[in-house]
């Protein structure tokens, strides 16, 4: 077995083999999907003797799992489609999209700005100047407190006092500038002696103070009334020791 293996190896080294393949085209009279016949044979050249050895041509077996070859696949029945494609004009999609984008940008640039965005102060002057002026004048006057020519004290009305006093005092520092009478104003500001008070004189508001209204602050009593008050040197307050 060892000698036979060596001789076969030596023989394969001394000969060069190749395979030639030939195709037999299907006949025109045959079926449309007729396969080409493939034949193959082996040719070897002996380097020792110089002879060319050719084997007989054998037909390559077809693979039954492969689909049948169609020699006319991809071919049109006539030249009409080819002529249509030649006569068709194609449009560059990228250039068209760029042109549309440039047109949109140009439209955005040319879009006229509204008056509110371009000249907001002009718009405010035309539409809202009178409204703001009326509100400022209303605030300088008695505003919502005036009703049918009379301005009753808001605290008296809230407490449902039968004979409500006229409200002529208002505070510039309180959150709600109600018009109150003298007594209600002092009661509100008993713990707020530094607020700025204004008084309505029939035409306009004039500045006054809680001292002029009669507010007296008694120190060291936690906001309560002193049972034995003593007057100070100044009339601004009463001190209790």
mmCIF file of C-alpha atoms in Angstrom:
data_model
loop_
_atom_site.group_PDB
_atom_site.id
_atom_site.type_symbol
_atom_site.label_atom_id
_atom_site.label_comp_id
_atom_site.label_asym_id
_atom_site.label_seq_id
_atom_site.Cartn_x
_atom_site.Cartn_y
_atom_site.Cartn_z
ATOM 1 C CA UNK A 1 0.000 0.000 0.000
ATOM 2 C CA UNK A 2 2.864 2.357 0.759
ATOM 3 C CA UNK A 3 4.535 1.770 -2.634
ATOM 4 C CA UNK A 4 1.297 2.302 -4.527
ATOM 5 C CA UNK A 5 0.708 5.587 -2.707
ATOM 6 C CA UNK A 6 4.178 6.829 -3.567
ATOM 7 C CA UNK A 7 3.853 5.910 -7.216
ATOM 8 C CA UNK A 8 0.514 7.713 -7.512
ATOM 9 C CA UNK A 9 2.010 10.767 -5.879
ATOM 10 C CA UNK A 10 4.961 10.640 -8.222
ATOM 11 C CA UNK A 11 2.696 10.259 -11.208
ATOM 12 C CA UNK A 12 0.548 13.227 -10.187
ATOM 13 C CA UNK A 13 3.648 15.360 -9.873
ATOM 14 C CA UNK A 14 4.878 14.401 -13.350
ATOM 15 C CA UNK A 15 1.543 15.220 -15.071
ATOM 16 C CA UNK A 16 -0.420 18.481 -15.411
ATOM 17 C CA UNK A 17 -4.214 18.191 -15.697
ATOM 18 C CA UNK A 18 -6.807 20.724 -16.862
ATOM 19 C CA UNK A 19 -10.508 20.679 -17.655
ATOM 20 C CA UNK A 20 -12.062 22.008 -20.818
ATOM 21 C CA UNK A 21 -15.721 22.991 -20.843
ATOM 22 C CA UNK A 22 -17.922 23.364 -23.902
ATOM 23 C CA UNK A 23 -21.483 24.571 -24.219
ATOM 24 C CA UNK A 24 -24.078 23.270 -26.634
ATOM 25 C CA UNK A 25 -26.611 26.050 -27.284
ATOM 26 C CA UNK A 26 -30.274 25.018 -27.272
ATOM 27 C CA UNK A 27 -31.929 24.584 -30.635
ATOM 28 C CA UNK A 28 -34.451 27.122 -31.899
ATOM 29 C CA UNK A 29 -37.019 24.431 -32.401
ATOM 30 C CA UNK A 30 -36.781 23.294 -28.783
ATOM 31 C CA UNK A 31 -38.763 24.602 -25.816
ATOM 32 C CA UNK A 32 -38.238 28.163 -24.670
ATOM 33 C CA UNK A 33 -36.720 27.282 -21.303
ATOM 34 C CA UNK A 34 -34.408 24.585 -22.700
ATOM 35 C CA UNK A 35 -31.118 24.487 -20.795
ATOM 36 C CA UNK A 36 -27.674 24.681 -22.331
ATOM 37 C CA UNK A 37 -25.844 21.370 -22.414
ATOM 38 C CA UNK A 38 -22.525 21.617 -20.601
ATOM 39 C CA UNK A 39 -19.827 19.104 -21.457
ATOM 40 C CA UNK A 40 -16.503 18.731 -19.711
ATOM 41 C CA UNK A 41 -13.428 16.621 -20.283
ATOM 42 C CA UNK A 42 -10.053 16.292 -18.620
ATOM 43 C CA UNK A 43 -6.807 16.966 -20.433
ATOM 44 C CA UNK A 44 -3.496 16.055 -18.886
ATOM 45 C CA UNK A 45 0.064 16.546 -20.107
ATOM 46 C CA UNK A 46 2.741 14.199 -18.995
ATOM 47 C CA UNK A 47 5.976 15.999 -18.333
ATOM 48 C CA UNK A 48 7.851 12.741 -18.542
ATOM 49 C CA UNK A 49 6.700 11.525 -21.948
ATOM 50 C CA UNK A 50 5.253 14.753 -23.357
ATOM 51 C CA UNK A 51 1.992 13.107 -24.300
ATOM 52 C CA UNK A 52 -1.419 14.795 -24.058
ATOM 53 C CA UNK A 53 -4.080 12.573 -22.635
ATOM 54 C CA UNK A 54 -7.705 13.550 -23.222
ATOM 55 C CA UNK A 55 -10.672 11.906 -21.624
ATOM 56 C CA UNK A 56 -14.087 11.569 -23.195
ATOM 57 C CA UNK A 57 -16.539 14.447 -22.940
ATOM 58 C CA UNK A 58 -19.086 13.951 -20.220
ATOM 59 C CA UNK A 59 -22.299 15.871 -19.647
ATOM 60 C CA UNK A 60 -22.504 17.776 -16.392
ATOM 61 C CA UNK A 61 -25.534 16.668 -14.444
ATOM 62 C CA UNK A 62 -28.114 19.357 -13.756
ATOM 63 C CA UNK A 63 -28.982 20.335 -10.196
ATOM 64 C CA UNK A 64 -32.688 19.539 -9.796
ATOM 65 C CA UNK A 65 -32.991 22.092 -6.995
ATOM 66 C CA UNK A 66 -32.088 25.050 -9.205
ATOM 67 C CA UNK A 67 -34.805 26.877 -11.166
ATOM 68 C CA UNK A 68 -34.899 26.560 -14.897
ATOM 69 C CA UNK A 69 -32.764 29.048 -16.819
ATOM 70 C CA UNK A 70 -34.613 31.594 -18.911
ATOM 71 C CA UNK A 71 -32.447 32.841 -21.763
ATOM 72 C CA UNK A 72 -34.870 35.684 -22.469
ATOM 73 C CA UNK A 73 -35.089 37.039 -18.951
ATOM 74 C CA UNK A 74 -34.963 40.846 -18.793
ATOM 75 C CA UNK A 75 -35.768 41.255 -22.477
ATOM 76 C CA UNK A 76 -38.748 43.275 -23.707
ATOM 77 C CA UNK A 77 -41.152 41.875 -26.211
ATOM 78 C CA UNK A 78 -40.622 44.860 -28.498
ATOM 79 C CA UNK A 79 -38.731 48.192 -28.610
ATOM 80 C CA UNK A 80 -41.608 50.393 -27.490
ATOM 81 C CA UNK A 81 -40.419 50.673 -23.893
ATOM 82 C CA UNK A 82 -36.917 51.454 -25.038
ATOM 83 C CA UNK A 83 -38.207 54.253 -27.260
ATOM 84 C CA UNK A 84 -40.292 55.623 -24.390
ATOM 85 C CA UNK A 85 -37.296 55.695 -22.083
ATOM 86 C CA UNK A 86 -35.206 57.470 -24.699
ATOM 87 C CA UNK A 87 -37.877 60.127 -25.194
ATOM 88 C CA UNK A 88 -38.449 60.623 -21.451
ATOM 89 C CA UNK A 89 -37.038 63.728 -19.752
ATOM 90 C CA UNK A 90 -35.646 63.151 -16.275
ATOM 91 C CA UNK A 91 -35.551 65.713 -13.475
ATOM 92 C CA UNK A 92 -32.723 66.023 -10.998
ATOM 93 C CA UNK A 93 -34.377 65.519 -7.597
ATOM 94 C CA UNK A 94 -31.492 67.024 -5.625
ATOM 95 C CA UNK A 95 -31.411 70.193 -7.719
ATOM 96 C CA UNK A 96 -35.203 70.492 -7.549
ATOM 97 C CA UNK A 97 -35.195 70.165 -3.745
ATOM 98 C CA UNK A 98 -32.408 72.740 -3.477
ATOM 99 C CA UNK A 99 -34.362 75.126 -5.695
ATOM 100 C CA UNK A 100 -37.521 74.674 -3.592
ATOM 101 C CA UNK A 101 -35.543 75.270 -0.398
ATOM 102 C CA UNK A 102 -34.006 78.433 -1.829
ATOM 103 C CA UNK A 103 -37.476 79.617 -2.885
ATOM 104 C CA UNK A 104 -38.850 79.037 0.628
ATOM 105 C CA UNK A 105 -35.940 80.930 2.176
ATOM 106 C CA UNK A 106 -36.486 83.797 -0.240
ATOM 107 C CA UNK A 107 -40.198 83.913 0.623
ATOM 108 C CA UNK A 108 -39.365 83.992 4.321
ATOM 109 C CA UNK A 109 -36.944 86.835 3.767
ATOM 110 C CA UNK A 110 -39.450 88.797 1.719
ATOM 111 C CA UNK A 111 -42.280 88.267 4.225
ATOM 112 C CA UNK A 112 -43.411 91.602 5.557
ATOM 113 C CA UNK A 113 -43.176 92.032 9.303
ATOM 114 C CA UNK A 114 -46.263 92.955 11.240
ATOM 115 C CA UNK A 115 -46.540 96.275 12.991
ATOM 116 C CA UNK A 116 -46.467 94.544 16.387
ATOM 117 C CA UNK A 117 -43.061 92.995 15.690
ATOM 118 C CA UNK A 118 -41.554 95.830 13.649
ATOM 119 C CA UNK A 119 -42.797 98.896 15.575
ATOM 120 C CA UNK A 120 -44.407 97.792 18.852
ATOM 121 C CA UNK A 121 -44.440 101.306 20.336
ATOM 122 C CA UNK A 122 -46.337 102.647 17.321
ATOM 123 C CA UNK A 123 -48.924 99.907 17.805
ATOM 124 C CA UNK A 124 -49.172 100.697 21.525
ATOM 125 C CA UNK A 125 -49.614 104.384 20.732
ATOM 126 C CA UNK A 126 -52.409 103.712 18.263
ATOM 127 C CA UNK A 127 -54.352 101.113 20.271
ATOM 128 C CA UNK A 128 -53.480 101.303 23.968
ATOM 129 C CA UNK A 129 -52.259 104.808 24.789
ATOM 130 C CA UNK A 130 -55.706 106.145 25.687
ATOM 131 C CA UNK A 131 -56.493 103.029 27.714
ATOM 132 C CA UNK A 132 -53.315 103.384 29.788
ATOM 133 C CA UNK A 133 -53.934 107.107 30.265
ATOM 134 C CA UNK A 134 -57.477 106.489 31.471
ATOM 135 C CA UNK A 135 -56.267 103.887 33.971
ATOM 136 C CA UNK A 136 -53.576 106.242 35.295
ATOM 137 C CA UNK A 137 -56.117 109.035 35.725
ATOM 138 C CA UNK A 138 -58.566 106.641 37.345
ATOM 139 C CA UNK A 139 -55.885 105.590 39.819
ATOM 140 C CA UNK A 140 -55.085 109.223 40.570
ATOM 141 C CA UNK A 141 -58.763 109.634 41.409
ATOM 142 C CA UNK A 142 -61.017 107.397 43.461
ATOM 143 C CA UNK A 143 -61.223 104.624 40.867
ATOM 144 C CA UNK A 144 -63.676 101.820 41.557
ATOM 145 C CA UNK A 145 -64.502 103.220 44.995
ATOM 146 C CA UNK A 146 -66.584 106.015 43.460
ATOM 147 C CA UNK A 147 -70.182 104.961 42.840
ATOM 148 C CA UNK A 148 -73.126 107.263 42.092
ATOM 149 C CA UNK A 149 -71.279 110.263 43.462
ATOM 150 C CA UNK A 150 -70.605 108.708 46.895
ATOM 151 C CA UNK A 151 -67.709 106.729 48.314
ATOM 152 C CA UNK A 152 -68.637 104.872 51.471
ATOM 153 C CA UNK A 153 -65.974 103.306 53.684
ATOM 154 C CA UNK A 154 -65.209 99.787 52.506
ATOM 155 C CA UNK A 155 -64.631 98.488 56.047
ATOM 156 C CA UNK A 156 -67.937 99.939 57.281
ATOM 157 C CA UNK A 157 -69.764 98.289 54.423
ATOM 158 C CA UNK A 158 -67.959 95.002 55.085
ATOM 159 C CA UNK A 159 -69.021 95.119 58.762
ATOM 160 C CA UNK A 160 -72.545 96.124 57.660
ATOM 161 C CA UNK A 161 -72.601 99.302 59.706
ATOM 162 C CA UNK A 162 -75.946 101.071 59.404
ATOM 163 C CA UNK A 163 -74.535 104.571 59.150
ATOM 164 C CA UNK A 164 -71.447 103.931 57.046
ATOM 165 C CA UNK A 165 -68.970 106.774 56.976
ATOM 166 C CA UNK A 166 -67.563 108.315 53.808
ATOM 167 C CA UNK A 167 -64.217 106.864 52.783
ATOM 168 C CA UNK A 168 -61.667 109.603 52.171
ATOM 169 C CA UNK A 169 -58.412 107.919 53.254
ATOM 170 C CA UNK A 170 -56.345 105.393 51.393
ATOM 171 C CA UNK A 171 -52.932 103.786 51.961
ATOM 172 C CA UNK A 172 -50.217 103.722 49.320
ATOM 173 C CA UNK A 173 -48.425 100.770 50.941
ATOM 174 C CA UNK A 174 -51.298 98.387 51.600
ATOM 175 C CA UNK A 175 -51.924 95.612 49.102
ATOM 176 C CA UNK A 176 -55.483 96.821 48.405
ATOM 177 C CA UNK A 177 -55.961 100.638 48.380
ATOM 178 C CA UNK A 178 -59.464 100.717 49.843
ATOM 179 C CA UNK A 179 -61.056 104.034 50.692
ATOM 180 C CA UNK A 180 -61.793 104.039 54.414
ATOM 181 C CA UNK A 181 -62.995 106.463 57.027
ATOM 182 C CA UNK A 182 -60.727 107.867 59.749
ATOM 183 C CA UNK A 183 -61.639 105.310 62.413
ATOM 184 C CA UNK A 184 -61.246 102.302 60.098
ATOM 185 C CA UNK A 185 -57.949 103.645 58.752
ATOM 186 C CA UNK A 186 -56.539 103.952 62.297
ATOM 187 C CA UNK A 187 -57.779 100.477 63.212
ATOM 188 C CA UNK A 188 -56.119 98.998 60.122
ATOM 189 C CA UNK A 189 -52.779 100.707 60.797
ATOM 190 C CA UNK A 190 -52.531 100.268 64.559
ATOM 191 C CA UNK A 191 -49.668 97.799 63.919
ATOM 192 C CA UNK A 192 -48.457 99.506 60.718
ATOM 193 C CA UNK A 193 -47.480 103.014 61.791
ATOM 194 C CA UNK A 194 -45.040 103.645 58.933
ATOM 195 C CA UNK A 195 -47.476 103.362 56.022
ATOM 196 C CA UNK A 196 -48.099 106.373 53.794
ATOM 197 C CA UNK A 197 -51.648 107.698 53.952
ATOM 198 C CA UNK A 198 -53.427 109.964 51.440
ATOM 199 C CA UNK A 199 -56.629 111.977 51.957
ATOM 200 C CA UNK A 200 -59.205 112.966 49.325
ATOM 201 C CA UNK A 201 -59.948 116.714 49.471
ATOM 202 C CA UNK A 202 -62.738 116.685 46.915
ATOM 203 C CA UNK A 203 -60.482 117.277 43.909
ATOM 204 C CA UNK A 204 -57.364 115.185 44.429
ATOM 205 C CA UNK A 205 -55.494 113.108 46.965
ATOM 206 C CA UNK A 206 -53.071 114.921 49.274
ATOM 207 C CA UNK A 207 -50.470 113.376 51.516
ATOM 208 C CA UNK A 208 -51.159 113.077 55.239
ATOM 209 C CA UNK A 209 -49.867 110.876 58.060
ATOM 210 C CA UNK A 210 -51.221 108.609 60.762
ATOM 211 C CA UNK A 211 -50.005 111.029 63.423
ATOM 212 C CA UNK A 212 -52.363 113.707 62.116
ATOM 213 C CA UNK A 213 -55.198 111.193 62.181
ATOM 214 C CA UNK A 214 -54.565 110.574 65.896
ATOM 215 C CA UNK A 215 -52.528 107.355 65.939
ATOM 216 C CA UNK A 216 -50.536 106.905 69.152
ATOM 217 C CA UNK A 217 -47.969 104.140 69.571
ATOM 218 C CA UNK A 218 -47.460 102.720 73.069
ATOM 219 C CA UNK A 219 -44.110 100.966 73.311
ATOM 220 C CA UNK A 220 -43.267 97.731 75.147
ATOM 221 C CA UNK A 221 -46.853 96.507 75.281
ATOM 222 C CA UNK A 222 -46.857 94.044 72.328
ATOM 223 C CA UNK A 223 -49.490 96.098 70.525
ATOM 224 C CA UNK A 224 -51.879 96.172 73.455
ATOM 225 C CA UNK A 225 -53.228 99.293 75.165
ATOM 226 C CA UNK A 226 -51.363 100.585 78.204
ATOM 227 C CA UNK A 227 -53.587 100.937 81.307
ATOM 228 C CA UNK A 228 -51.553 103.923 82.597
ATOM 229 C CA UNK A 229 -50.286 105.917 79.632
ATOM 230 C CA UNK A 230 -48.172 109.049 80.135
ATOM 231 C CA UNK A 231 -47.665 111.698 77.472
ATOM 232 C CA UNK A 232 -44.199 112.139 75.972
ATOM 233 C CA UNK A 233 -42.396 115.374 75.343
ATOM 234 C CA UNK A 234 -43.451 115.118 71.705
ATOM 235 C CA UNK A 235 -47.032 114.757 70.599
ATOM 236 C CA UNK A 236 -46.042 112.035 68.125
ATOM 237 C CA UNK A 237 -46.623 109.225 70.611
ATOM 238 C CA UNK A 238 -47.539 108.285 74.157
ATOM 239 C CA UNK A 239 -45.082 106.268 76.212
ATOM 240 C CA UNK A 240 -45.828 103.980 79.139
ATOM 241 C CA UNK A 241 -43.132 102.910 81.592
#
